Amino acid sequence: MTITSPSPTLSESILVDGLQLIGGEWVPSVTGRTIEVINPANREVIARIPRSDAADVEAAIDAAERAFPAWRDLNATARAALLFRWAQLIEEHTAEIDQLESQEVGRPHWGPPPMAGQLRFIAGQADKVQGVSLPTYSPETLGFTLREPYGVVGGIIPWNAPGPMFVTEVGAAIAAGNTIVMKPAEDAPLTPLALAKLALEAGIPAGVINVVTGYGHEAGAAIPASPRIRRMGFTGSPFTGSLIMAACAKNLTPLHLELGGKSPQVVFPDADLDQAIPAMATGITLNTGQICAAGSRVVVLRSIHDEVVERLATQMQKITYGPWHQPVNMGPLINEKQHSRVLGYIEAGRKEGADLVTGGGAPQGGDYGNGFFVQPTLFDNVSPDMTIAQEEIFGPVLSVIAVDDEQEAVRVANGTDYGLVASVWTRDVGIAVRMSRALQAGQVGVNNALGAGVIGGPFGGYKNSGFGRTMGADSVLEWTQVKTVSMRPAGAPRI
Ligand code: NAP
Ligand code: MG
């Protein structure tokens, strides 16, 4: 499908305007207040969403509590079938959902949307949630474990890939028999709402999935603040993650956190640069660098440093950018705040003495005038302690750090607070093995960026990139709690 307008008309079957989903009903916020969702390519308003607060969240928790017993008790194969049906509807609406997500995120088409596949992978786990039989001290006793859902759970997701994040969080939680209250980001809530609409159409009962929209500090904060939320999943920045964890701590609510990254790309002298260079340039410009896994630091052995920088610069200059509906590689950033944040980091790089090789600013005029554009930017001679080498920029800004040997490469690669993804580029199996073990990251790619290409790879961070794993074969189990049952006939002798 080719989209040629920055504001293509979305059919009513997919676009939800001004309403959110609570207990199977499309409702406004209790206060009636709304927030505008804009197209970052031209700042036009696409739709409005309810600006909810704690009262709306309480209503959603009520609905989720009402839906929970029947959903928990539905047999697991029937739950799986409903998730498969949801995946089917998502597939049937692929083009529209893709367009909606592009429109609110500002991202050019980037390949087949993964949502239906992700959901099928999760649906396949729904009826494979198993306990174990336990050894006992006497034959009269039977011991086993049950894995049970928590009850009403909560999820908060960011705006950079709202569709995939919504289905992985919601899919796994409800596959396990929980019911959920979700808060998407106010910048990109329309894809989650559309996906929730399809879930209802698929027959997933009212109240199993509730989507409350609004600002993080209002609607978002009310979710972990409620003691009726039995488990939380949060994806976003470490700063907000720590607030969520503090709120969960008050209620002793368990959670997982998927936070940011500052992923290193370690390039050894024997690397296949024909493979590595395009992958690294794409890795930092895909979704305008707004990917938690984006490889934002090139840690390169000094002997090939000059060649790597030169080729990276050429490659990054080939990245085309413009409004997402044009055939370009890269769209705008999501919003004004993000725009000034990324430009601020570029300024910090300059001030702290890094060498700007290419890019370095916001393109002016024409198609760029109204959008939040920034050029693909490459900094060389970055030292490991500079701000641009330590902090997550969440924009298309790549920093090159030269190192002398493998030990220094490991030290620099591991030398940030983050540990989400890391890549190694080498033909040497020995280096690949040692680096795979030495890198502190939830995912390591050898001759591969962004952890791509694996089906069912657990995703999550080391260190401040968070804890807990999503997307893997045991992601549904993360949403269950274990109960040990010991059973004896009445009148059996004491052990
Ligand atoms: P953010 O500011 O932390 O926001 C994430 C979500 O939390 C949004 O829905 C936001 O709502 C909400 N929120 C904000 N303040 C809140 C509060 N006080 N209480 C409850 N919820 C609150 O993150 P962002 O800047 O939008 O997203 C980018 C970050 O997400 C980056 O750090 C990126 O690395 C990370 N990320 C991680 C992964 C991963 O899987 N590890 C994936 C994607 C992104 P509003 O925005 O509506 O206010
Ligand atoms: Mg935000």
Coordinates of C-alpha atoms and ligand atoms in Angstrom, one line a residue:
M1 CA 0.0 0.0 0.0
T2 CA 1.4 3.4 -0.9
I3 CA 0.3 6.3 1.2
T4 CA 0.8 9.7 -0.4
S5 CA -1.0 12.0 2.0
P6 CA 0.2 13.0 5.5
S7 CA -3.4 12.9 6.6
P8 CA -5.0 9.8 5.0
T9 CA -8.5 9.2 6.1
L10 CA -8.8 6.3 8.5
S11 CA -12.0 4.3 8.5
E12 CA -14.3 4.4 11.5
S13 CA -13.7 0.8 12.0
I14 CA -10.1 1.5 13.1
L15 CA -10.0 5.1 14.4
V16 CA -11.4 5.7 17.9
D17 CA -12.1 9.3 18.5
G18 CA -12.5 10.8 21.9
L19 CA -13.3 7.6 23.7
Q20 CA -11.6 4.9 25.7
L21 CA -12.5 1.3 26.5
I22 CA -13.7 0.4 30.0
G23 CA -15.7 -2.8 30.6
G24 CA -16.4 -3.3 26.9
E25 CA -17.9 0.2 26.6
W26 CA -16.5 3.1 24.7
V27 CA -16.6 6.0 27.1
P28 CA -15.3 9.5 27.6
S29 CA -13.2 10.5 30.7
V30 CA -15.2 11.2 33.8
T31 CA -14.3 14.8 33.6
G32 CA -15.1 15.0 29.9
R33 CA -11.6 16.5 29.2
T34 CA -9.7 15.4 26.1
I35 CA -6.1 15.6 24.7
E36 CA -5.3 16.1 21.0
V37 CA -3.2 13.5 19.2
I38 CA -1.2 15.0 16.4
N39 CA 0.5 13.9 13.3
P40 CA 4.2 14.7 13.9
A41 CA 4.8 15.2 10.2
N42 CA 2.6 18.3 10.1
R43 CA 1.1 18.9 13.6
E44 CA -2.4 18.3 12.3
V45 CA -4.8 16.8 14.9
I46 CA -5.6 13.2 14.0
A47 CA -8.0 12.5 16.9
R48 CA -8.8 13.3 20.5
I49 CA -8.5 11.0 23.4
P50 CA -10.0 11.2 26.9
R51 CA -7.8 12.9 29.5
S52 CA -8.4 10.4 32.3
D53 CA -7.4 10.4 35.9
A54 CA -7.7 8.2 39.0
A55 CA -11.5 8.1 38.7
D56 CA -11.4 6.5 35.3
V57 CA -8.7 4.1 36.4
E58 CA -10.8 3.1 39.3
A59 CA -13.7 2.4 36.9
A60 CA -11.4 0.3 34.7
I61 CA -10.2 -1.7 37.7
D62 CA -13.9 -2.3 38.7
A63 CA -14.6 -3.6 35.2
A64 CA -11.5 -5.7 35.2
E65 CA -12.4 -7.2 38.6
R66 CA -15.9 -8.1 37.4
A67 CA -14.4 -9.8 34.3
F68 CA -11.7 -11.7 36.1
P69 CA -13.4 -14.8 37.6
A70 CA -15.0 -15.9 34.3
W71 CA -11.8 -15.2 32.3
R72 CA -9.7 -17.0 34.8
D73 CA -12.0 -20.0 34.8
L74 CA -12.4 -20.2 31.0
N75 CA -10.5 -23.2 29.8
A76 CA -7.1 -22.4 28.6
T77 CA -7.6 -23.7 25.1
A78 CA -10.7 -21.5 24.7
R79 CA -8.6 -18.5 25.9
A80 CA -5.9 -19.4 23.3
A81 CA -8.5 -19.6 20.6
L82 CA -9.7 -16.1 21.4
L83 CA -6.2 -14.8 21.2
F84 CA -5.6 -16.5 17.9
R85 CA -8.9 -15.0 16.6
W86 CA -7.6 -11.6 17.7
A87 CA -4.4 -12.2 15.8
Q88 CA -6.4 -13.1 12.7
L89 CA -8.3 -9.8 12.9
I90 CA -5.1 -7.9 13.3
E91 CA -3.7 -9.6 10.2
E92 CA -6.9 -8.8 8.3
H93 CA -6.5 -5.1 9.2
T94 CA -2.7 -5.0 8.8
A95 CA -2.7 -2.1 6.3
E96 CA -4.9 0.2 8.3
I97 CA -3.2 -0.5 11.6
D98 CA 0.2 0.1 10.0
Q99 CA -1.1 3.3 8.6
L100 CA -2.5 4.4 11.9
E101 CA 0.7 3.7 13.8
S102 CA 2.8 5.5 11.1
Q103 CA 0.5 8.5 11.3
E104 CA 0.7 8.9 15.1
V105 CA 4.4 7.9 15.5
G106 CA 5.5 9.7 12.3
R107 CA 7.4 6.6 11.1
P108 CA 7.7 5.6 7.4
H109 CA 6.6 2.0 6.6
W110 CA 9.3 -0.3 8.0
G111 CA 8.3 -3.7 6.9
P112 CA 5.5 -6.1 7.7
P113 CA 4.0 -5.3 11.2
P114 CA 4.9 -7.9 13.7
M115 CA 1.8 -7.8 15.8
A116 CA -0.2 -10.8 14.5
G117 CA 2.9 -13.0 14.7
Q118 CA 3.8 -11.8 18.2
L119 CA 0.2 -12.5 19.4
R120 CA 0.1 -16.0 17.8
F121 CA 3.4 -16.8 19.6
I122 CA 1.8 -15.8 22.9
A123 CA -1.5 -17.5 22.1
G124 CA 0.4 -20.8 21.7
Q125 CA 1.5 -20.5 25.3
A126 CA -1.9 -20.0 26.8
D127 CA -2.7 -23.7 27.2
K128 CA 0.8 -24.7 28.0
V129 CA 1.0 -23.1 31.5
Q130 CA 1.9 -26.1 33.6
G131 CA 2.8 -26.9 37.1
V132 CA 5.0 -29.7 38.4
S133 CA 4.4 -32.8 40.5
L134 CA 6.4 -32.7 43.7
P135 CA 8.1 -35.6 45.6
T136 CA 6.5 -36.3 48.9
Y137 CA 7.5 -38.0 52.2
S138 CA 4.8 -40.6 52.0
P139 CA 2.7 -42.2 49.3
E140 CA -0.5 -40.8 51.0
T141 CA 0.5 -37.3 50.1
L142 CA 0.2 -35.8 46.6
G143 CA 2.2 -32.6 45.9
F144 CA 2.0 -30.4 42.9
T145 CA 2.2 -26.8 41.8
L146 CA -0.5 -24.7 40.2
R147 CA 0.3 -21.6 38.2
E148 CA -2.5 -19.0 38.7
P149 CA -3.1 -15.6 37.3
Y150 CA -2.6 -12.6 39.7
G151 CA -6.1 -11.0 39.0
V152 CA -6.3 -7.5 37.8
V153 CA -3.0 -6.3 36.4
G154 CA -1.7 -3.0 34.9
G155 CA 0.4 -2.0 32.0
I156 CA 2.0 1.3 30.9
I157 CA 3.7 1.6 27.5
P158 CA 5.5 4.4 25.6
W159 CA 4.8 5.8 22.1
N160 CA 7.6 4.5 20.0
A161 CA 6.2 1.2 18.9
P162 CA 2.7 1.3 20.5
G163 CA 1.2 -1.7 18.5
P164 CA 3.9 -4.3 19.2
M165 CA 4.2 -3.2 22.8
F166 CA 0.5 -3.3 23.4
V167 CA 0.0 -6.9 22.1
T168 CA 3.0 -8.3 23.9
E169 CA 2.1 -6.9 27.2
V170 CA -1.7 -7.4 27.0
G171 CA -1.4 -10.8 25.2
A172 CA 0.9 -12.4 27.8
A173 CA -1.1 -11.0 30.7
I174 CA -4.5 -12.2 29.5
A175 CA -3.2 -15.5 28.1
A176 CA -2.4 -16.3 31.7
G177 CA -5.9 -15.5 32.8
N178 CA -5.4 -12.0 34.2
T179 CA -7.5 -9.0 33.2
I180 CA -5.7 -5.8 32.5
V181 CA -5.9 -2.0 32.7
M182 CA -3.6 -0.5 30.1
K183 CA -2.4 3.1 29.8
P184 CA -0.8 3.9 26.4
A185 CA 1.3 7.0 25.9
E186 CA -0.6 10.2 25.2
D187 CA 1.4 10.7 22.0
A188 CA 0.5 7.4 20.4
P189 CA -2.7 5.9 22.0
L190 CA -4.7 5.3 18.8
T191 CA -3.1 2.1 17.7
P192 CA -3.6 0.5 21.1
L193 CA -7.3 1.6 21.0
A194 CA -7.7 0.1 17.6
L195 CA -6.1 -3.1 18.7
A196 CA -8.4 -3.2 21.7
K197 CA -11.4 -2.7 19.5
L198 CA -10.3 -5.8 17.4
A199 CA -9.9 -7.8 20.6
L200 CA -13.5 -7.1 21.5
E201 CA -14.6 -8.0 18.0
A202 CA -12.6 -11.2 18.3
G203 CA -14.8 -12.2 21.3
I204 CA -12.4 -11.4 24.1
P205 CA -15.0 -10.6 26.8
A206 CA -15.8 -7.1 28.0
G207 CA -13.6 -6.0 30.9
V208 CA -10.7 -8.4 30.1
I209 CA -8.8 -5.6 28.3
N210 CA -9.4 -2.0 29.4
V211 CA -7.6 0.9 27.9
V212 CA -7.5 4.2 29.9
T213 CA -5.9 7.1 28.0
G214 CA -4.4 10.3 29.4
Y215 CA -1.2 11.8 30.8
G216 CA 1.3 9.7 32.6
H217 CA 1.2 11.7 35.8
E218 CA -2.6 11.5 35.9
A219 CA -4.0 8.3 34.4
G220 CA -0.6 6.5 34.4
A221 CA 0.3 7.2 38.0
A222 CA -3.1 6.0 39.3
I223 CA -2.6 2.4 38.1
P224 CA 0.4 1.4 40.2
A225 CA -1.0 3.5 43.0
S226 CA -4.0 1.2 43.4
P227 CA -3.6 -1.7 45.8
R228 CA -6.2 -3.5 43.6
I229 CA -3.6 -3.9 40.9
R230 CA -1.9 -7.2 41.6
R231 CA 1.0 -7.0 39.1
M232 CA 2.5 -4.3 36.9
G233 CA 4.3 -4.2 33.6
F234 CA 6.0 -0.9 32.6
T235 CA 7.9 0.1 29.5
G236 CA 9.5 3.5 29.3
S237 CA 12.3 5.6 30.7
P238 CA 14.3 4.7 33.8
F239 CA 13.1 7.9 35.5
T240 CA 9.5 7.0 35.2
G241 CA 10.3 3.3 35.8
S242 CA 11.7 4.2 39.2
L243 CA 8.5 6.2 40.0
I244 CA 6.4 3.2 39.0
M245 CA 8.6 0.9 41.2
A246 CA 8.3 3.2 44.1
A247 CA 4.5 3.2 43.7
C248 CA 4.5 -0.6 43.5
A249 CA 6.7 -0.8 46.6
K250 CA 4.0 1.0 48.6
N251 CA 1.5 -1.8 47.7
L252 CA 4.1 -4.6 47.5
T253 CA 3.0 -5.1 43.9
P254 CA 5.4 -7.2 41.8
L255 CA 6.4 -5.8 38.4
H256 CA 8.7 -5.9 35.4
L257 CA 10.4 -2.9 33.9
E258 CA 11.5 -2.5 30.3
L259 CA 13.6 0.6 30.3
G260 CA 16.0 2.4 28.1
G261 CA 19.3 1.5 26.5
K262 CA 22.7 2.8 25.3
S263 CA 23.5 -0.2 23.2
P264 CA 27.1 -0.6 22.1
Q265 CA 28.2 -1.9 18.6
V266 CA 31.7 -3.3 19.1
V267 CA 33.6 -3.5 15.8
F268 CA 36.7 -5.6 15.5
P269 CA 39.3 -5.2 12.8
D270 CA 38.2 -8.5 11.1
A271 CA 34.5 -7.4 10.9
D272 CA 32.7 -7.7 7.6
L273 CA 32.1 -4.0 7.2
D274 CA 29.9 -4.5 4.2
Q275 CA 27.5 -6.1 6.6
A276 CA 28.2 -4.0 9.7
I277 CA 28.1 -0.5 8.3
P278 CA 24.6 -0.5 6.8
A279 CA 23.3 -2.4 9.8
M280 CA 24.7 0.2 12.2
A281 CA 23.4 3.2 10.2
T282 CA 20.0 1.6 10.0
G283 CA 20.1 0.6 13.6
I284 CA 20.4 4.2 14.8
T285 CA 18.0 5.8 12.2
L286 CA 15.2 3.3 12.2
N287 CA 12.1 4.9 13.8
T288 CA 14.3 8.1 13.9
G289 CA 16.5 6.4 16.6
Q290 CA 13.5 6.2 18.9
I291 CA 14.1 2.5 19.7
C292 CA 15.2 1.3 23.1
A293 CA 17.5 -1.2 21.5
A294 CA 19.1 1.3 19.1
G295 CA 22.9 0.8 18.8
S296 CA 23.9 4.3 19.7
R297 CA 27.6 3.8 20.5
V298 CA 30.1 2.4 18.0
V299 CA 33.0 1.0 20.0
V300 CA 35.7 0.4 17.4
L301 CA 39.2 -1.0 17.6
R302 CA 41.7 1.8 16.7
S303 CA 43.2 0.1 13.7
I304 CA 40.0 0.3 11.6
H305 CA 38.6 3.4 13.2
D306 CA 39.2 5.7 10.3
E307 CA 37.7 3.4 7.7
V308 CA 34.6 2.8 9.9
V309 CA 34.0 6.5 10.5
E310 CA 34.4 7.3 6.8
R311 CA 32.1 4.5 5.7
L312 CA 29.5 5.2 8.4
A313 CA 29.4 8.9 7.4
T314 CA 28.8 8.0 3.8
Q315 CA 26.1 5.5 4.8
M316 CA 24.3 8.0 7.1
Q317 CA 24.3 10.6 4.4
K318 CA 22.4 8.2 2.3
I319 CA 19.6 8.0 4.8
T320 CA 16.7 9.9 3.4
Y321 CA 14.3 11.7 5.7
G322 CA 11.0 13.5 5.4
P323 CA 7.3 13.2 6.2
W324 CA 6.5 9.5 6.9
H325 CA 4.1 9.1 4.0
Q326 CA 6.9 9.8 1.5
P327 CA 9.3 7.0 0.4
V328 CA 11.9 8.0 2.9
N329 CA 14.0 6.0 5.4
M330 CA 13.4 8.2 8.4
G331 CA 10.5 10.4 9.6
P332 CA 10.4 13.1 12.2
L333 CA 10.8 12.7 16.0
I334 CA 7.6 12.3 17.9
N335 CA 7.1 15.7 19.5
E336 CA 8.5 19.1 20.2
K337 CA 9.9 18.1 23.6
Q338 CA 11.8 15.2 22.0
H339 CA 13.0 17.5 19.2
S340 CA 14.6 20.0 21.6
R341 CA 15.9 17.2 23.8
V342 CA 17.8 15.5 20.8
L343 CA 19.1 18.9 19.6
G344 CA 20.2 19.6 23.1
Y345 CA 22.2 16.4 23.1
I346 CA 23.8 17.3 19.8
E347 CA 24.8 20.6 21.3
A348 CA 26.2 18.9 24.4
G349 CA 28.3 16.6 22.1
R350 CA 29.8 19.7 20.4
K351 CA 30.4 21.5 23.6
E352 CA 32.1 18.6 25.3
G353 CA 34.5 18.3 22.4
A354 CA 33.3 15.5 20.2
D355 CA 33.9 15.9 16.4
L356 CA 30.7 16.3 14.4
V357 CA 31.2 14.2 11.2
T358 CA 27.8 14.5 9.6
G359 CA 24.3 15.9 10.4
G360 CA 24.1 17.9 13.5
G361 CA 20.9 19.9 13.2
A362 CA 17.3 20.3 12.2
P363 CA 16.7 20.6 8.5
Q364 CA 14.8 23.8 7.6
G365 CA 12.0 24.8 5.3
G366 CA 9.8 22.9 2.8
D367 CA 8.5 19.6 4.0
Y368 CA 10.5 20.0 7.2
G369 CA 9.0 23.3 8.3
N370 CA 6.2 21.8 10.4
G371 CA 7.7 18.5 11.5
F372 CA 10.1 17.6 14.3
F373 CA 12.9 16.6 12.0
V374 CA 16.6 16.1 12.9
Q375 CA 19.4 15.0 10.6
P376 CA 21.1 11.6 11.0
T377 CA 24.1 12.6 13.1
L378 CA 27.5 11.1 13.6
F379 CA 30.0 12.1 16.2
D380 CA 33.6 10.9 16.2
N381 CA 36.3 11.1 18.9
V382 CA 33.7 10.7 21.6
S383 CA 35.2 9.8 25.0
P384 CA 33.3 7.2 27.1
D385 CA 32.4 9.8 29.8
M386 CA 30.8 12.4 27.6
T387 CA 27.1 13.0 28.0
I388 CA 26.3 11.7 24.5
A389 CA 28.2 8.5 25.3
Q390 CA 26.3 7.9 28.6
E391 CA 22.8 9.1 28.2
E392 CA 20.0 7.7 26.1
I393 CA 19.3 10.3 23.3
F394 CA 16.4 8.5 21.7
G395 CA 17.2 10.1 18.4
P396 CA 19.3 9.4 15.3
V397 CA 22.7 10.3 16.9
L398 CA 25.6 7.9 16.8
S399 CA 28.8 8.2 18.8
V400 CA 32.1 6.6 17.8
I401 CA 34.5 5.7 20.6
A402 CA 37.9 4.3 19.6
V403 CA 39.6 1.6 21.9
D404 CA 42.9 -0.1 21.9
D405 CA 42.1 -3.7 22.6
E406 CA 39.4 -6.2 23.5
Q407 CA 39.6 -5.6 27.2
E408 CA 39.1 -1.9 26.7
A409 CA 36.2 -2.6 24.3
V410 CA 34.5 -4.6 27.0
R411 CA 35.1 -1.9 29.6
V412 CA 33.7 0.8 27.4
A413 CA 30.8 -1.3 26.1
N414 CA 29.8 -2.1 29.7
G415 CA 30.6 1.4 31.0
T416 CA 27.1 2.9 31.1
D417 CA 24.2 2.4 33.5
Y418 CA 22.3 0.6 30.8
G419 CA 22.4 -3.0 29.5
L420 CA 19.7 -3.7 27.1
V421 CA 21.3 -4.9 23.8
A422 CA 24.9 -5.1 22.5
S423 CA 26.3 -6.1 19.2
V424 CA 29.7 -7.5 18.2
W425 CA 31.0 -7.4 14.6
T426 CA 33.8 -10.0 14.0
R427 CA 34.6 -13.1 12.0
D428 CA 36.6 -14.6 14.9
V429 CA 34.6 -17.2 16.8
G430 CA 36.9 -16.8 19.8
I431 CA 36.1 -13.1 20.1
A432 CA 32.4 -13.8 19.5
V433 CA 32.3 -16.3 22.3
R434 CA 34.2 -14.2 24.8
M435 CA 32.3 -11.0 24.0
S436 CA 28.9 -12.8 24.2
R437 CA 29.8 -13.7 27.7
A438 CA 31.5 -10.5 28.7
L439 CA 28.8 -8.0 27.5
Q440 CA 26.3 -7.0 30.2
A441 CA 23.1 -6.9 28.2
G442 CA 19.9 -8.7 28.0
Q443 CA 20.5 -9.5 24.3
V444 CA 23.8 -9.9 22.4
G445 CA 23.9 -9.9 18.6
V446 CA 26.9 -11.3 16.8
N447 CA 27.1 -9.7 13.3
N448 CA 23.5 -8.6 14.0
A449 CA 22.0 -5.4 15.3
L450 CA 18.9 -4.7 17.4
G451 CA 18.7 -8.4 18.4
A452 CA 16.8 -9.0 15.1
G453 CA 15.8 -12.3 13.5
V454 CA 15.1 -14.6 16.4
I455 CA 11.7 -15.9 17.1
G456 CA 10.7 -15.9 20.8
G457 CA 14.0 -14.4 22.2
P458 CA 13.4 -13.2 25.7
F459 CA 13.6 -9.4 25.7
G460 CA 14.7 -7.2 28.7
G461 CA 17.5 -5.5 30.3
Y462 CA 20.5 -5.8 32.6
K463 CA 21.3 -3.0 35.1
N464 CA 19.2 0.1 34.7
S465 CA 17.6 -1.2 31.5
G466 CA 15.2 -3.0 33.7
F467 CA 14.3 -6.5 34.8
G468 CA 11.9 -9.2 33.8
R469 CA 11.7 -10.6 30.3
T470 CA 8.9 -10.3 27.7
M471 CA 8.4 -12.0 24.3
G472 CA 10.0 -15.3 25.2
A473 CA 8.5 -18.8 25.5
D474 CA 8.0 -18.2 29.2
S475 CA 6.6 -14.6 28.9
V476 CA 3.1 -15.8 29.9
L477 CA 4.5 -17.5 33.0
E478 CA 5.8 -14.1 34.2
W479 CA 2.1 -13.1 34.6
T480 CA 1.4 -16.1 36.9
Q481 CA 2.0 -16.9 40.5
V482 CA 2.9 -20.4 41.8
K483 CA 0.8 -22.2 44.4
T484 CA 2.0 -25.4 46.0
V485 CA -0.8 -27.9 46.8
S486 CA -0.3 -30.8 49.2
M487 CA -3.2 -33.2 49.4
R488 CA -3.9 -36.2 51.7
P489 CA -6.9 -38.3 52.3
A490 CA -8.9 -37.5 55.4
G491 CA -7.6 -39.6 58.3
A492 CA -4.2 -40.3 56.7
P493 CA -1.4 -40.7 59.3
R494 CA 0.6 -37.6 60.4
I495 CA 4.0 -37.4 58.7
Ligands
NAP1 P1 8.3 7.8 29.6 O1 8.2 9.2 29.7 O2 8.8 7.0 30.8 O3 6.8 7.3 29.3 C1 6.4 6.0 29.2 C2 5.0 5.8 29.7 O4 4.9 6.1 31.0 C3 4.0 6.7 28.9 O5 2.8 6.0 28.8 C4 3.8 7.9 29.9 O6 2.7 8.6 29.7 C5 3.9 7.1 31.2 N1 4.2 8.0 32.4 C6 4.9 9.1 32.4 N2 5.0 9.6 33.7 C7 4.3 8.7 34.5 C8 4.0 8.6 35.9 N3 4.5 9.5 36.7 N4 3.3 7.6 36.3 C9 2.9 6.6 35.5 N5 3.1 6.7 34.1 C10 3.8 7.7 33.6 O7 9.0 7.3 28.4 P2 9.0 8.0 26.9 O8 10.0 9.1 26.9 O9 7.6 8.2 26.6 O10 9.5 6.7 26.1 C11 10.8 6.5 25.8 C12 11.5 5.6 26.8 O11 11.0 4.3 26.8 C13 13.0 5.5 26.5 O12 13.8 5.5 27.6 C14 13.1 4.1 25.9 O13 14.3 3.5 25.9 C15 12.0 3.3 26.6 N6 11.6 2.1 25.9 C16 12.0 0.9 26.4 C17 11.6 -0.2 25.7 C18 12.0 -1.6 26.2 O14 11.4 -2.6 25.9 N7 13.1 -1.7 27.1 C19 10.9 -0.2 24.6 C20 10.5 1.1 24.1 C21 10.9 2.3 24.8 P3 2.6 9.9 28.8 O15 3.7 9.9 27.8 O16 1.2 9.8 28.2 O17 2.7 11.1 29.7
MG2 MG 5.7 10.7 26.9

